[in-house]
mmCIF file of C-alpha atoms in Angstrom:
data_model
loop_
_atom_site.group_PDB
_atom_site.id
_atom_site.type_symbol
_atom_site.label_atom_id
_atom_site.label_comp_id
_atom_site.label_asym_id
_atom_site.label_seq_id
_atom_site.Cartn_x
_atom_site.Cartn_y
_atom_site.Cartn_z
ATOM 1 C CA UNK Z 1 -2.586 -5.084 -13.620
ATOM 2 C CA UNK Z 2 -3.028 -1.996 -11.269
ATOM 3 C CA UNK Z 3 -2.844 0.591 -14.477
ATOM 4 C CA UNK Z 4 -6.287 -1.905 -15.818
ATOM 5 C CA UNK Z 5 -7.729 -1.875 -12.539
ATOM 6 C CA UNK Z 6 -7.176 -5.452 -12.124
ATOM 7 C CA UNK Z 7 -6.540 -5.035 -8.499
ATOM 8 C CA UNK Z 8 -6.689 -8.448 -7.777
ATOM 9 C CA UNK Z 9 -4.969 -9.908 -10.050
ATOM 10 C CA UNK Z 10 -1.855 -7.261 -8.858
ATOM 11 C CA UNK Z 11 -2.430 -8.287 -5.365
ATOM 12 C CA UNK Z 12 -2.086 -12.379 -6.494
ATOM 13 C CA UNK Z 13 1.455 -11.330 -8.629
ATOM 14 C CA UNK Z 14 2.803 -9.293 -5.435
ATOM 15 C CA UNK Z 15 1.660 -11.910 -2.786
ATOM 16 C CA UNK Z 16 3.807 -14.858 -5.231
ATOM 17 C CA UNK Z 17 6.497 -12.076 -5.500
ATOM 18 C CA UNK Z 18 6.525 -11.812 -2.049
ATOM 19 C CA UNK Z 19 6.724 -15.303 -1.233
ATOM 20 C CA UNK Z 20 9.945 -16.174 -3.582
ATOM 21 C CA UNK Z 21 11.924 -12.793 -1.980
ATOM 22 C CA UNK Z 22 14.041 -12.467 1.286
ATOM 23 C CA UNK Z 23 12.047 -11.058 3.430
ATOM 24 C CA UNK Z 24 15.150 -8.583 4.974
ATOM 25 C CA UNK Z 25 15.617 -6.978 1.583
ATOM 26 C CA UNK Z 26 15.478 -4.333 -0.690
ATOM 27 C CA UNK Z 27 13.384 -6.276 -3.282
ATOM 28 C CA UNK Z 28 10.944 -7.259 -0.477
ATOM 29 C CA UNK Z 29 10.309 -3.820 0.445
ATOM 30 C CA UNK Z 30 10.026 -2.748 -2.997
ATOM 31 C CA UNK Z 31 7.204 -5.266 -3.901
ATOM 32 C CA UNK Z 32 5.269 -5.039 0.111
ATOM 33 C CA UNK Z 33 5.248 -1.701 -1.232
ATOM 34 C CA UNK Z 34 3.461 -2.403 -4.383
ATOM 35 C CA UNK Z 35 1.361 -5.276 -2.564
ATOM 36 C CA UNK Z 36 0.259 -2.506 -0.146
ATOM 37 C CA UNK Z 37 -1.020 -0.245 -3.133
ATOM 38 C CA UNK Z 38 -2.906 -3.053 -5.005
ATOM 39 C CA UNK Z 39 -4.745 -4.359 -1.424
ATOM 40 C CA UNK Z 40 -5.470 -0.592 -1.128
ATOM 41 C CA UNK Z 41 -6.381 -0.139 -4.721
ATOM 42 C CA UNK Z 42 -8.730 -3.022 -3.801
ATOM 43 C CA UNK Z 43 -10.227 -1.609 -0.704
ATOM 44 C CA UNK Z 44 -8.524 -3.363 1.724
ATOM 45 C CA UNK Z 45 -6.825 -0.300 3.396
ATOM 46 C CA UNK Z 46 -6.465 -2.640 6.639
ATOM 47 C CA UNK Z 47 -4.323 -5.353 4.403
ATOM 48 C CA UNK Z 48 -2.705 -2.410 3.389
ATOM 49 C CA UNK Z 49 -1.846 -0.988 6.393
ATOM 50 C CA UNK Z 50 -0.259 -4.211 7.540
ATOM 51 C CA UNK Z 51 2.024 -4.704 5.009
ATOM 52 C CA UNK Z 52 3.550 -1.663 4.761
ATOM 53 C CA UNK Z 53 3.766 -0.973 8.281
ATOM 54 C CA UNK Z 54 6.805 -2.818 8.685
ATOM 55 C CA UNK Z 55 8.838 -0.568 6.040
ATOM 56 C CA UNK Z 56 7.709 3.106 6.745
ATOM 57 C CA UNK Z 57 7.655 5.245 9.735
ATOM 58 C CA UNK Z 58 4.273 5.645 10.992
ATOM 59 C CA UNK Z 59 4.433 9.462 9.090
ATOM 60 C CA UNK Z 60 5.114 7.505 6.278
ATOM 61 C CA UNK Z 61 2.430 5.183 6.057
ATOM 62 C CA UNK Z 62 -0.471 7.458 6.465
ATOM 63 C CA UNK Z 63 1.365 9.734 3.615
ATOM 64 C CA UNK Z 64 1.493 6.353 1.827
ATOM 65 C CA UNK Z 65 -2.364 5.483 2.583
ATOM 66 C CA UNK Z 66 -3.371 8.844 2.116
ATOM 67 C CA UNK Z 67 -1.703 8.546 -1.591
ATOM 68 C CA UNK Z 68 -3.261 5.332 -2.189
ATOM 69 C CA UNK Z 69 -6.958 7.099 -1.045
ATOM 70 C CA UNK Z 70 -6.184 9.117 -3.792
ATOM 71 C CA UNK Z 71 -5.119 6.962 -6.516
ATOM 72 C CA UNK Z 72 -9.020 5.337 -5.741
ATOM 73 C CA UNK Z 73 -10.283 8.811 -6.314
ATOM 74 C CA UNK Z 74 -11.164 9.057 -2.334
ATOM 75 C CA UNK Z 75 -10.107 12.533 -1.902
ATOM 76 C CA UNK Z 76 -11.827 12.807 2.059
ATOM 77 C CA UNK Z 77 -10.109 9.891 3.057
ATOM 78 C CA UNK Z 78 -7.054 11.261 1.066
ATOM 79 C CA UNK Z 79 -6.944 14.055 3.359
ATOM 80 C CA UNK Z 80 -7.723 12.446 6.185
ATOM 81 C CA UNK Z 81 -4.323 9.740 5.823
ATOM 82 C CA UNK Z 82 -2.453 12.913 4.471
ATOM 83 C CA UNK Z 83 -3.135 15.415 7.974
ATOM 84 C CA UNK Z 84 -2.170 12.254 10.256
ATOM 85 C CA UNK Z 85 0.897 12.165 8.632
ATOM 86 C CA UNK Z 86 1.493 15.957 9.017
ATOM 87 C CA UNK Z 87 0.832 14.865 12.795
ATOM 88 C CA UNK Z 88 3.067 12.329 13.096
ATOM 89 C CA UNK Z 89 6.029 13.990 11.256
ATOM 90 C CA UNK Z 90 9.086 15.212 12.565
#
């Protein structure tokens, strides 16, 4: 659904996902990860935020956002995620 921009549709198949998977496990993380890119995908960078924020260091997540920004052909706010993760990064 996210490759035919039918963000919301992805976001309805992750949140269902979501709901049938531990939430302490590898499969979890795998699709938060996923439901993180379609809410962003779908310009919800706040839903976004939240539900990755749980499985990346903070570095991570604005590399993660910043990636996302790009994917939605947002290059300023691309750059702007991508430099606060430089900042936060070890």
């Amino acid at each position: 659904y996210l490759l035919d921009k039918r963000n919301d549709a992805a976001v309805e198949i992750f949140q269902k996902a979501a709901k049938r998977t531990p939430s302490k496990s590898a499969a979890r993380t795998r699709i938060d990860l996923n439901l993180s890119m379609a809410y962003a995908m779908a310009g919800d960078t706040e839903k976004a935020r939240k539900v990755a924020a749980p499985h990346l260091t903070e570095a991570g997540l604005y590399n993660n956002l910043g990636f996302y920004a790009k994917l939605a052909k947002d290059d300023a706010l691309a750059r702007d995620y991508l430099n606060m993760s430089l900042s936060k990064s070890p």
